[in-house]
Short mmCIF file of C-alpha atoms and ligand atoms in Angstrom, two decimals:
data_model
loop_
_atom_site.label_atom_id
_atom_site.label_comp_id
_atom_site.label_asym_id
_atom_site.label_seq_id
_atom_site.Cartn_x
_atom_site.Cartn_y
_atom_site.Cartn_z
CA MET A 1 14.87 -10.56 -5.86
CA PRO A 2 12.30 -11.50 -3.20
CA THR A 3 9.64 -14.02 -4.21
CA VAL A 4 6.25 -14.85 -2.79
CA ARG A 5 7.69 -18.20 -1.71
CA ASP A 6 10.21 -16.41 0.54
CA LEU A 7 7.27 -14.62 2.12
CA GLN A 8 5.27 -17.80 2.52
CA ALA A 9 8.22 -19.44 4.25
CA MET A 10 8.03 -16.73 6.93
CA ALA A 11 4.41 -17.49 7.87
CA GLY A 12 4.20 -18.84 11.40
CA GLU A 13 8.02 -18.51 11.79
CA GLU A 14 8.50 -14.74 12.06
CA PRO A 15 6.05 -11.84 11.75
CA ILE A 16 5.75 -10.41 8.24
CA THR A 17 6.02 -6.61 8.04
CA MET A 18 4.25 -4.72 5.29
CA LEU A 19 3.96 -0.96 4.85
CA THR A 20 2.67 1.26 2.06
CA ALA A 21 4.82 3.65 0.04
CA TYR A 22 3.90 5.82 -2.92
CA ASP A 23 7.20 7.25 -4.20
CA ALA A 24 10.84 6.29 -4.69
CA VAL A 25 12.26 8.34 -1.78
CA THR A 26 9.89 6.85 0.76
CA ALA A 27 10.32 3.39 -0.74
CA SER A 28 14.10 3.58 -0.34
CA ILE A 29 13.78 4.63 3.32
CA VAL A 30 11.23 1.91 4.04
CA ASP A 31 13.25 -0.68 2.11
CA ASP A 32 16.45 0.18 4.02
CA THR A 33 14.68 -0.56 7.30
CA GLY A 34 14.21 -4.16 6.14
CA VAL A 35 10.44 -4.22 5.77
CA ASP A 36 9.35 -7.43 4.00
CA VAL A 37 6.65 -6.08 1.68
CA ILE A 38 5.99 -2.61 0.27
CA LEU A 39 2.39 -2.16 -0.82
CA VAL A 40 1.75 0.62 -3.32
CA GLY A 41 -1.72 0.98 -1.86
CA ASP A 42 -4.62 2.72 -3.52
CA SER A 43 -4.78 4.35 -0.08
CA MET A 44 -2.64 6.90 -1.96
CA GLY A 45 -6.04 8.40 -2.88
CA ASN A 46 -6.59 9.68 0.65
CA ALA A 47 -3.01 9.52 1.92
CA VAL A 48 -1.23 11.65 -0.68
CA LEU A 49 -3.49 12.61 -3.60
CA GLY A 50 -6.00 14.66 -1.61
CA HIS A 51 -9.13 12.59 -2.40
CA ASP A 52 -11.77 11.67 0.20
CA ASP A 53 -11.51 7.97 -0.65
CA THR A 54 -9.68 5.53 -2.92
CA LEU A 55 -12.24 5.39 -5.73
CA PRO A 56 -10.78 8.14 -7.97
CA VAL A 57 -7.29 6.57 -8.14
CA THR A 58 -6.58 5.73 -11.79
CA LEU A 59 -4.60 2.89 -13.32
CA ASP A 60 -2.08 5.39 -14.77
CA GLU A 61 -1.58 6.99 -11.34
CA MET A 62 -1.02 3.56 -9.83
CA ALA A 63 1.38 2.58 -12.62
CA SER A 64 3.44 5.73 -12.16
CA ARG A 65 3.69 5.21 -8.38
CA VAL A 66 4.46 1.49 -8.69
CA GLY A 67 7.32 2.31 -11.06
CA ALA A 68 8.70 4.88 -8.62
CA VAL A 69 8.48 2.51 -5.65
CA ALA A 70 10.04 -0.37 -7.59
CA ARG A 71 12.95 1.91 -8.54
CA GLY A 72 13.39 2.97 -4.90
CA ALA A 73 13.21 -0.49 -3.31
CA ASP A 74 15.94 -3.14 -3.62
CA ASP A 75 14.95 -5.89 -1.23
CA ALA A 76 11.26 -5.72 -0.33
CA LEU A 77 8.56 -7.47 -2.32
CA VAL A 78 6.67 -4.71 -4.16
CA VAL A 79 2.91 -5.25 -4.42
CA ALA A 80 0.72 -3.12 -6.70
CA ASP A 81 -2.77 -2.52 -5.36
CA MET A 82 -5.20 -2.61 -8.27
CA PRO A 83 -7.46 0.48 -8.32
CA PHE A 84 -11.25 0.51 -8.36
CA LEU A 85 -12.64 -0.90 -11.66
CA SER A 86 -9.19 -1.68 -13.05
CA PHE A 87 -10.12 -5.34 -12.47
CA GLY A 88 -13.29 -7.38 -12.22
CA ALA A 89 -15.42 -5.98 -15.02
CA ASP A 90 -13.72 -7.75 -17.92
CA GLU A 91 -11.31 -10.66 -17.51
CA SER A 92 -8.98 -9.87 -20.38
CA GLU A 93 -8.73 -6.19 -19.44
CA SER A 94 -8.16 -7.14 -15.78
CA ILE A 95 -5.29 -9.43 -16.76
CA GLN A 96 -3.71 -6.77 -18.99
CA ASN A 97 -4.00 -4.16 -16.24
CA CYS A 98 -2.48 -6.44 -13.59
CA GLY A 99 0.22 -7.66 -15.98
CA ARG A 100 1.22 -4.06 -16.76
CA MET A 101 2.26 -3.58 -13.12
CA LEU A 102 4.81 -6.42 -13.40
CA LYS A 103 5.77 -6.10 -17.03
CA GLU A 104 6.17 -2.30 -17.29
CA GLU A 105 6.50 -1.03 -13.72
CA GLY A 106 8.56 -3.63 -11.86
CA ALA A 107 6.04 -4.85 -9.27
CA ASN A 108 6.48 -8.39 -7.96
CA ALA A 109 2.77 -9.02 -7.32
CA VAL A 110 -0.68 -7.43 -7.34
CA LYS A 111 -3.35 -7.10 -4.66
CA LEU A 112 -7.08 -7.27 -5.41
CA GLU A 113 -9.84 -6.16 -3.04
CA SER A 114 -11.55 -9.51 -3.05
CA GLY A 115 -14.97 -11.12 -3.00
CA PRO A 116 -16.78 -13.91 -4.81
CA HIS A 117 -16.07 -12.07 -8.09
CA THR A 118 -12.24 -12.32 -7.75
CA VAL A 119 -11.85 -16.09 -7.24
CA GLU A 120 -11.66 -16.99 -10.93
CA LEU A 121 -9.54 -13.96 -11.74
CA THR A 122 -7.08 -14.89 -8.97
CA GLU A 123 -6.74 -18.33 -10.54
CA ARG A 124 -6.15 -16.91 -14.05
CA LEU A 125 -3.60 -14.38 -12.81
CA THR A 126 -1.74 -17.02 -10.80
CA ASP A 127 -1.68 -19.38 -13.80
CA LEU A 128 -0.18 -16.57 -15.88
CA GLY A 129 2.61 -15.89 -13.37
CA ILE A 130 1.09 -12.84 -11.71
CA PRO A 131 1.25 -13.48 -7.95
CA THR A 132 -1.97 -12.25 -6.40
CA MET A 133 -2.65 -11.12 -2.85
CA ALA A 134 -6.30 -11.25 -1.74
CA HIS A 135 -7.91 -8.66 0.56
CA LEU A 136 -11.00 -9.46 2.67
CA GLY A 137 -12.97 -7.76 5.44
CA LEU A 138 -13.12 -4.00 5.06
CA THR A 139 -12.40 -3.31 1.40
CA PRO A 140 -12.33 0.48 1.03
CA GLN A 141 -13.32 0.36 -2.67
CA SER A 142 -16.75 -0.76 -1.40
CA VAL A 143 -17.09 2.24 0.90
CA ASN A 144 -20.42 3.18 -0.69
CA GLN A 145 -21.84 -0.18 0.37
CA THR A 146 -20.14 -0.77 3.71
CA GLY A 147 -18.74 2.51 5.01
CA TYR A 148 -15.46 2.26 6.93
CA THR A 149 -16.91 0.39 9.89
CA ARG A 150 -15.86 -2.96 11.41
CA GLN A 151 -16.74 -5.88 9.17
CA ALA A 152 -17.88 -9.45 9.87
CA THR A 153 -19.17 -8.79 13.36
CA GLY A 154 -21.93 -11.39 12.88
CA ARG A 155 -21.68 -15.17 12.31
CA GLU A 156 -22.94 -15.23 8.72
CA GLU A 157 -20.53 -12.60 7.44
CA ALA A 158 -17.68 -14.17 9.45
CA GLU A 159 -18.34 -17.58 7.89
CA GLU A 160 -18.38 -15.97 4.46
CA ILE A 161 -14.91 -14.52 5.12
CA VAL A 162 -13.53 -17.92 6.13
CA ASP A 163 -15.07 -19.45 2.98
CA LEU A 164 -13.69 -16.71 0.73
CA ALA A 165 -10.26 -17.02 2.34
CA ARG A 166 -10.21 -20.75 1.53
CA GLU A 167 -11.52 -20.18 -1.99
CA HIS A 168 -8.83 -17.59 -2.71
CA GLU A 169 -6.15 -19.86 -1.29
CA ASP A 170 -7.40 -22.70 -3.54
CA ALA A 171 -7.39 -20.27 -6.49
CA GLY A 172 -3.70 -19.59 -5.86
CA ALA A 173 -3.61 -16.36 -3.83
CA PHE A 174 -0.18 -16.21 -2.18
CA ALA A 175 -1.26 -14.14 0.84
CA LEU A 176 -4.34 -12.56 2.33
CA VAL A 177 -4.90 -9.11 3.83
CA LEU A 178 -7.58 -9.05 6.54
CA GLU A 179 -8.85 -5.55 7.32
CA HIS A 180 -10.92 -4.31 10.28
CA ILE A 181 -12.43 -7.64 11.34
CA PRO A 182 -12.62 -9.12 14.85
CA ALA A 183 -9.29 -10.45 16.13
CA ASN A 184 -10.80 -13.86 16.96
CA LEU A 185 -12.11 -14.20 13.39
CA ALA A 186 -8.71 -13.22 11.94
CA ALA A 187 -7.07 -15.83 14.19
CA GLN A 188 -9.44 -18.51 12.87
CA VAL A 189 -8.84 -17.50 9.25
CA THR A 190 -5.09 -17.71 9.92
CA GLU A 191 -5.64 -21.25 11.24
CA ALA A 192 -7.90 -22.18 8.33
CA VAL A 193 -5.49 -21.30 5.51
CA ASP A 194 -1.84 -22.13 4.84
CA ILE A 195 -1.04 -18.86 3.05
CA PRO A 196 0.15 -15.93 5.20
CA THR A 197 -2.49 -13.60 6.60
CA ILE A 198 -1.54 -9.95 6.99
CA GLY A 199 -3.76 -7.98 9.32
CA ILE A 200 -4.74 -4.33 9.56
CA GLY A 201 -7.15 -3.75 12.40
CA ALA A 202 -7.46 -7.53 12.71
CA GLY A 203 -5.60 -8.28 15.94
CA GLY A 204 -2.25 -9.82 16.71
CA ASP A 205 -2.72 -13.41 15.54
CA CYS A 206 -2.20 -12.84 11.83
CA ASP A 207 1.09 -13.88 10.24
CA GLY A 208 1.95 -10.24 9.60
CA GLN A 209 0.81 -6.65 9.91
CA VAL A 210 0.31 -3.82 7.43
CA LEU A 211 -0.29 -0.11 7.98
CA VAL A 212 -0.36 3.01 5.84
CA PHE A 213 3.00 4.84 5.80
CA THR A 214 1.56 8.30 6.46
CA ASP A 215 -0.26 6.98 9.57
CA VAL A 216 2.84 5.21 10.93
CA VAL A 217 5.16 8.21 10.65
CA GLY A 218 2.58 10.78 11.79
CA LEU A 219 2.07 12.55 8.49
CA SER A 220 -1.69 12.00 8.18
CA GLU A 221 -4.18 14.60 9.38
CA SER A 222 -6.35 11.81 10.77
CA SER A 223 -5.90 8.04 11.06
CA PRO A 224 -8.22 5.06 11.50
CA PRO A 225 -8.73 3.78 15.07
CA PHE A 226 -6.60 0.67 14.49
CA ALA A 227 -3.54 2.59 13.27
CA GLU A 228 -0.65 3.65 15.50
CA GLN A 229 1.49 6.73 15.03
CA PHE A 230 5.19 5.95 15.65
CA GLY A 231 6.59 9.39 14.79
CA ASP A 232 5.69 13.05 14.23
CA VAL A 233 6.88 13.70 10.69
CA ARG A 234 4.07 16.22 10.12
CA GLY A 235 5.40 18.26 13.06
CA GLU A 236 9.00 17.90 11.90
CA VAL A 237 8.16 19.00 8.34
CA ALA A 238 6.24 22.02 9.68
CA ASP A 239 9.21 22.95 11.94
CA ALA A 240 11.69 22.71 9.06
CA VAL A 241 9.49 24.80 6.75
CA ASP A 242 8.96 27.40 9.52
CA GLU A 243 12.73 27.65 9.99
CA TYR A 244 13.24 28.07 6.24
CA ILE A 245 10.64 30.88 6.06
CA ASP A 246 12.17 32.62 9.09
CA ALA A 247 15.65 32.36 7.56
CA VAL A 248 14.50 33.87 4.25
CA GLU A 249 12.51 36.62 5.93
CA SER A 250 15.39 37.53 8.27
CA GLY A 251 17.96 37.51 5.44
CA GLU A 252 19.95 34.66 7.02
CA PHE A 253 19.32 32.48 3.95
CA PRO A 254 20.93 32.30 1.48
CA GLY A 255 24.35 32.81 3.12
CA GLU A 256 27.71 33.06 1.40
CA SER A 257 28.08 29.30 1.27
CA HIS A 258 24.91 29.04 -0.84
CA SER A 259 26.02 31.68 -3.41
CA HIS A 260 28.86 32.25 -5.86
CA THR A 261 30.24 35.36 -7.61
CA GLU A 262 32.29 35.93 -10.78
CA GLU A 263 34.86 38.77 -10.55
CA GLU A 264 34.51 39.78 -14.18
CA LEU A 265 30.84 40.46 -13.66
CA ASP A 266 31.46 43.03 -10.87
CA ASP A 267 31.38 46.10 -13.15
CA LEU A 268 28.65 45.15 -15.61
CA TYR A 269 26.66 48.37 -14.94
O1 KIV B 1 -4.55 0.63 -0.01
C1 KIV B 1 -3.97 0.21 0.99
O2 KIV B 1 -3.04 0.83 1.53
C2 KIV B 1 -4.41 -1.07 1.53
C3 KIV B 1 -3.86 -1.49 2.86
C4 KIV B 1 -4.36 -0.63 3.93
C5 KIV B 1 -4.08 -2.92 3.14
O3 KIV B 1 -5.18 -1.74 0.94
#
Protein backbone atom coordinates (compact mmCIF):
# COMPACT_ATOMS: atom_id res chain seq x y z
CA MET A 1 0.00 0.00 0.00
CA PRO A 2 1.42 3.42 -0.90
CA THR A 3 2.05 5.82 1.98
CA VAL A 4 2.45 9.56 2.13
CA ARG A 5 6.09 8.98 3.05
CA ASP A 6 6.68 7.22 -0.29
CA LEU A 7 5.26 10.31 -1.97
CA GLN A 8 7.36 12.66 0.10
CA ALA A 9 10.48 10.70 -0.84
CA MET A 10 9.76 11.52 -4.49
CA ALA A 11 9.79 15.30 -3.98
CA GLY A 12 12.71 16.88 -5.79
CA GLU A 13 13.81 13.43 -7.10
CA GLU A 14 11.15 12.66 -9.72
CA PRO A 15 7.98 14.50 -10.74
CA ILE A 16 4.85 13.39 -8.88
CA THR A 17 1.86 12.65 -11.11
CA MET A 18 -1.66 13.13 -9.80
CA LEU A 19 -4.93 12.82 -11.71
CA THR A 20 -8.57 12.80 -10.67
CA ALA A 21 -10.91 9.83 -11.06
CA TYR A 22 -14.49 9.41 -9.94
CA ASP A 23 -15.32 5.73 -10.55
CA ALA A 24 -13.75 2.28 -10.36
CA VAL A 25 -13.34 1.75 -14.12
CA THR A 26 -11.50 5.01 -14.65
CA ALA A 27 -9.47 4.47 -11.48
CA SER A 28 -8.28 1.07 -12.70
CA ILE A 29 -7.20 2.52 -16.06
CA VAL A 30 -5.44 5.46 -14.40
CA ASP A 31 -3.86 3.19 -11.78
CA ASP A 32 -2.54 0.78 -14.44
CA THR A 33 -0.70 3.66 -16.10
CA GLY A 34 1.35 4.09 -12.92
CA VAL A 35 0.06 7.48 -11.79
CA ASP A 36 1.28 8.23 -8.25
CA VAL A 37 -1.85 9.78 -6.74
CA ILE A 38 -5.53 9.52 -7.65
CA LEU A 39 -7.56 12.43 -6.33
CA VAL A 40 -11.28 11.84 -5.99
CA GLY A 41 -11.81 15.54 -6.58
CA ASP A 42 -14.94 17.47 -5.77
CA SER A 43 -14.39 18.64 -9.35
CA MET A 44 -16.77 15.70 -9.93
CA GLY A 45 -19.47 18.37 -9.43
CA ASN A 46 -18.70 19.98 -12.79
CA ALA A 47 -16.81 17.11 -14.42
CA VAL A 48 -19.37 14.31 -14.13
CA LEU A 49 -22.39 15.28 -12.01
CA GLY A 50 -23.65 18.09 -14.24
CA HIS A 51 -23.40 20.95 -11.71
CA ASP A 52 -22.06 24.41 -12.56
CA ASP A 53 -19.55 24.29 -9.70
CA THR A 54 -18.33 22.07 -6.87
CA LEU A 55 -20.52 23.48 -4.10
CA PRO A 56 -23.45 21.03 -4.39
CA VAL A 57 -21.28 17.90 -4.04
CA THR A 58 -22.40 16.05 -0.90
CA LEU A 59 -20.43 13.99 1.58
CA ASP A 60 -22.42 10.87 0.62
CA GLU A 61 -21.65 11.42 -3.08
CA MET A 62 -17.97 11.81 -2.25
CA ALA A 63 -18.01 8.71 -0.04
CA SER A 64 -19.61 6.60 -2.75
CA ARG A 65 -17.06 7.76 -5.37
CA VAL A 66 -14.09 7.34 -3.01
CA GLY A 67 -15.17 3.77 -2.32
CA ALA A 68 -15.43 3.05 -6.05
CA VAL A 69 -12.03 4.56 -6.81
CA ALA A 70 -10.36 2.75 -3.90
CA ARG A 71 -11.80 -0.55 -5.19
CA GLY A 72 -10.50 0.20 -8.71
CA ALA A 73 -6.98 1.30 -7.76
CA ASP A 74 -4.26 -1.04 -6.47
CA ASP A 75 -1.10 1.02 -6.41
CA ALA A 76 -1.84 4.75 -6.41
CA LEU A 77 -2.37 6.76 -3.25
CA VAL A 78 -6.10 7.56 -3.13
CA VAL A 79 -6.94 11.03 -1.80
CA ALA A 80 -10.52 12.03 -0.91
CA ASP A 81 -11.30 15.68 -1.56
CA MET A 82 -13.54 16.93 1.24
CA PRO A 83 -16.66 18.68 -0.14
CA PHE A 84 -17.84 22.18 0.68
CA LEU A 85 -18.96 22.47 4.35
CA SER A 86 -18.08 18.86 5.16
CA PHE A 87 -15.17 20.35 7.15
CA GLY A 88 -14.39 23.60 8.89
CA ALA A 89 -17.66 24.45 10.62
CA ASP A 90 -17.34 22.05 13.54
CA GLU A 91 -14.12 20.28 14.50
CA SER A 92 -15.61 17.02 15.71
CA GLU A 93 -17.90 16.71 12.68
CA SER A 94 -14.99 17.56 10.36
CA ILE A 95 -12.88 14.81 11.90
CA GLN A 96 -15.70 12.26 11.63
CA ASN A 97 -16.33 13.20 7.99
CA CYS A 98 -12.64 12.97 7.06
CA GLY A 99 -12.18 9.76 9.04
CA ARG A 100 -15.12 8.15 7.21
CA MET A 101 -13.20 8.40 3.93
CA LEU A 102 -10.37 6.26 5.34
CA LYS A 103 -12.31 4.05 7.70
CA GLU A 104 -15.31 3.16 5.50
CA GLU A 105 -14.25 3.96 1.93
CA GLY A 106 -10.59 2.99 1.66
CA ALA A 107 -8.98 6.38 0.98
CA ASN A 108 -5.35 6.82 2.05
CA ALA A 109 -5.63 10.56 2.74
CA VAL A 110 -7.91 13.59 2.52
CA LYS A 111 -7.51 16.98 0.85
CA LEU A 112 -8.90 20.20 2.31
CA GLU A 113 -9.30 23.47 0.42
CA SER A 114 -7.20 25.43 2.84
CA GLY A 115 -6.93 28.81 4.52
CA PRO A 116 -6.28 30.17 7.99
CA HIS A 117 -9.29 28.16 9.21
CA THR A 118 -7.77 24.75 8.29
CA VAL A 119 -4.42 24.98 10.13
CA GLU A 120 -5.67 23.61 13.45
CA LEU A 121 -7.86 21.02 11.76
CA THR A 122 -4.88 19.81 9.70
CA GLU A 123 -2.94 19.32 12.93
CA ARG A 124 -5.80 17.39 14.60
CA LEU A 125 -6.33 15.17 11.56
CA THR A 126 -2.62 14.44 11.25
CA ASP A 127 -2.38 13.59 14.97
CA LEU A 128 -5.27 11.16 14.51
CA GLY A 129 -3.60 9.36 11.59
CA ILE A 130 -5.54 11.01 8.79
CA PRO A 131 -2.93 12.26 6.28
CA THR A 132 -4.01 15.66 5.04
CA MET A 133 -3.16 17.41 1.79
CA ALA A 134 -3.55 21.21 1.79
CA HIS A 135 -4.80 23.21 -1.20
CA LEU A 136 -3.95 26.92 -1.66
CA GLY A 137 -4.34 29.53 -4.39
CA LEU A 138 -7.55 29.12 -6.37
CA THR A 139 -9.87 27.09 -4.16
CA PRO A 140 -13.01 26.47 -6.21
CA GLN A 141 -15.24 26.11 -3.12
CA SER A 142 -14.69 29.88 -2.66
CA VAL A 143 -15.89 30.66 -6.19
CA ASN A 144 -18.49 33.09 -4.84
CA GLN A 145 -15.70 35.16 -3.28
CA THR A 146 -12.90 34.81 -5.83
CA GLY A 147 -14.35 33.61 -9.13
CA TYR A 148 -12.12 31.25 -11.13
CA THR A 149 -9.47 33.85 -11.93
CA ARG A 150 -5.71 33.77 -11.26
CA GLN A 151 -4.91 34.14 -7.58
CA ALA A 152 -2.07 35.83 -5.68
CA THR A 153 -1.07 38.18 -8.46
CA GLY A 154 -0.13 40.88 -5.91
CA ARG A 155 2.60 40.86 -3.22
CA GLU A 156 0.30 40.78 -0.19
CA GLU A 157 -1.73 37.80 -1.34
CA ALA A 158 1.44 36.03 -2.51
CA GLU A 159 3.06 36.48 0.91
CA GLU A 160 -0.08 35.14 2.54
CA ILE A 161 0.18 31.98 0.41
CA VAL A 162 3.80 31.43 1.44
CA ASP A 163 2.83 31.92 5.10
CA LEU A 164 -0.14 29.55 4.83
CA ALA A 165 2.01 26.96 3.07
CA ARG A 166 4.50 27.04 5.95
CA GLU A 167 1.74 26.97 8.57
CA HIS A 168 0.13 23.92 6.96
CA GLU A 169 3.48 22.19 6.70
CA ASP A 170 4.10 22.88 10.41
CA ALA A 171 0.59 21.57 11.16
CA GLY A 172 1.51 18.27 9.49
CA ALA A 173 0.11 18.54 5.95
CA PHE A 174 1.92 15.91 3.86
CA ALA A 175 1.63 17.74 0.53
CA LEU A 176 0.30 20.95 -0.92
CA VAL A 177 -1.76 21.62 -4.06
CA LEU A 178 -1.13 25.05 -5.59
CA GLU A 179 -3.82 26.12 -8.05
CA HIS A 180 -3.79 28.94 -10.62
CA ILE A 181 -1.06 31.08 -9.07
CA PRO A 182 1.96 32.65 -10.79
CA ALA A 183 4.69 30.15 -11.66
CA ASN A 184 7.36 32.22 -9.88
CA LEU A 185 5.29 32.23 -6.68
CA ALA A 186 4.75 28.45 -6.89
CA ALA A 187 8.51 28.01 -7.36
CA GLN A 188 9.17 30.05 -4.21
CA VAL A 189 6.59 28.11 -2.19
CA THR A 190 8.24 24.88 -3.38
CA GLU A 191 11.56 26.25 -2.10
CA ALA A 192 10.02 27.44 1.17
CA VAL A 193 8.51 24.11 2.27
CA ASP A 194 9.90 20.57 2.51
CA ILE A 195 6.60 18.83 1.69
CA PRO A 196 5.83 18.15 -1.99
CA THR A 197 3.99 20.84 -3.93
CA ILE A 198 1.63 19.68 -6.66
CA GLY A 199 0.69 22.35 -9.16
CA ILE A 200 -2.32 22.94 -11.37
CA GLY A 201 -1.94 26.10 -13.38
CA ALA A 202 1.09 26.92 -11.23
CA GLY A 203 4.00 26.41 -13.63
CA GLY A 204 6.62 23.73 -13.99
CA ASP A 205 8.66 24.17 -10.80
CA CYS A 206 6.34 22.32 -8.43
CA ASP A 207 7.27 18.81 -7.29
CA GLY A 208 4.33 17.38 -9.22
CA GLN A 209 1.34 18.16 -11.40
CA VAL A 210 -2.37 17.44 -11.14
CA LEU A 211 -5.15 17.77 -13.71
CA VAL A 212 -8.79 16.74 -13.98
CA PHE A 213 -9.24 13.40 -15.78
CA THR A 214 -12.01 14.58 -18.10
CA ASP A 215 -9.83 17.51 -19.27
CA VAL A 216 -6.77 15.30 -19.88
CA VAL A 217 -8.58 12.72 -22.00
CA GLY A 218 -10.73 15.22 -23.90
CA LEU A 219 -14.08 14.34 -22.36
CA SER A 220 -14.94 17.80 -20.99
CA GLU A 221 -17.06 20.24 -22.95
CA SER A 222 -14.77 23.06 -21.84
CA SER A 223 -11.52 23.17 -19.85
CA PRO A 224 -9.65 25.81 -17.86
CA PRO A 225 -6.85 27.67 -19.70
CA PHE A 226 -4.09 25.84 -17.80
CA ALA A 227 -5.35 22.35 -18.70
CA GLU A 228 -4.09 20.32 -21.66
CA GLN A 229 -6.12 17.82 -23.64
CA PHE A 230 -4.06 14.69 -24.43
CA GLY A 231 -6.81 12.70 -26.18
CA ASP A 232 -10.25 12.94 -27.80
CA VAL A 233 -12.33 10.52 -25.75
CA ARG A 234 -15.46 12.65 -26.27
CA GLY A 235 -15.05 12.22 -30.04
CA GLU A 236 -14.33 8.50 -29.71
CA VAL A 237 -17.38 7.92 -27.49
CA ALA A 238 -19.58 9.84 -29.95
CA ASP A 239 -18.19 7.75 -32.88
CA ALA A 240 -18.84 4.47 -31.07
CA VAL A 241 -22.39 5.47 -30.12
CA ASP A 242 -23.06 6.64 -33.71
CA GLU A 243 -21.88 3.27 -35.02
CA TYR A 244 -24.10 1.44 -32.53
CA ILE A 245 -27.18 3.49 -33.57
CA ASP A 246 -26.43 2.93 -37.27
CA ALA A 247 -26.01 -0.82 -36.68
CA VAL A 248 -29.35 -1.08 -34.84
CA GLU A 249 -31.17 1.06 -37.38
CA SER A 250 -29.75 -0.90 -40.33
CA GLY A 251 -30.51 -4.28 -38.72
CA GLU A 252 -26.83 -5.26 -38.60
CA PHE A 253 -26.98 -5.51 -34.79
CA PRO A 254 -27.71 -7.85 -33.14
CA GLY A 255 -26.19 -10.51 -35.43
CA GLU A 256 -26.31 -14.27 -34.99
CA SER A 257 -23.34 -14.23 -32.66
CA HIS A 258 -25.24 -12.00 -30.22
CA SER A 259 -28.37 -14.22 -30.12
CA HIS A 260 -29.31 -17.79 -29.21
CA THR A 261 -32.28 -20.03 -30.08
CA GLU A 262 -33.85 -23.11 -28.46
CA GLU A 263 -35.18 -25.74 -30.91
CA GLU A 264 -38.05 -26.80 -28.69
CA LEU A 265 -39.40 -23.27 -28.73
CA ASP A 266 -39.70 -23.16 -32.56
CA ASP A 267 -43.37 -24.22 -32.69
CA LEU A 268 -44.78 -22.44 -29.65
CA TYR A 269 -47.53 -20.72 -31.72
O1 LIG B 1 -11.38 18.86 -7.18
C1 LIG B 1 -10.32 18.72 -7.80
O2 LIG B 1 -10.23 17.97 -8.79
C2 LIG B 1 -9.16 19.45 -7.34
C3 LIG B 1 -7.94 19.46 -8.21
C4 LIG B 1 -8.18 20.20 -9.44
C5 LIG B 1 -6.73 19.92 -7.49
O3 LIG B 1 -9.19 20.04 -6.31
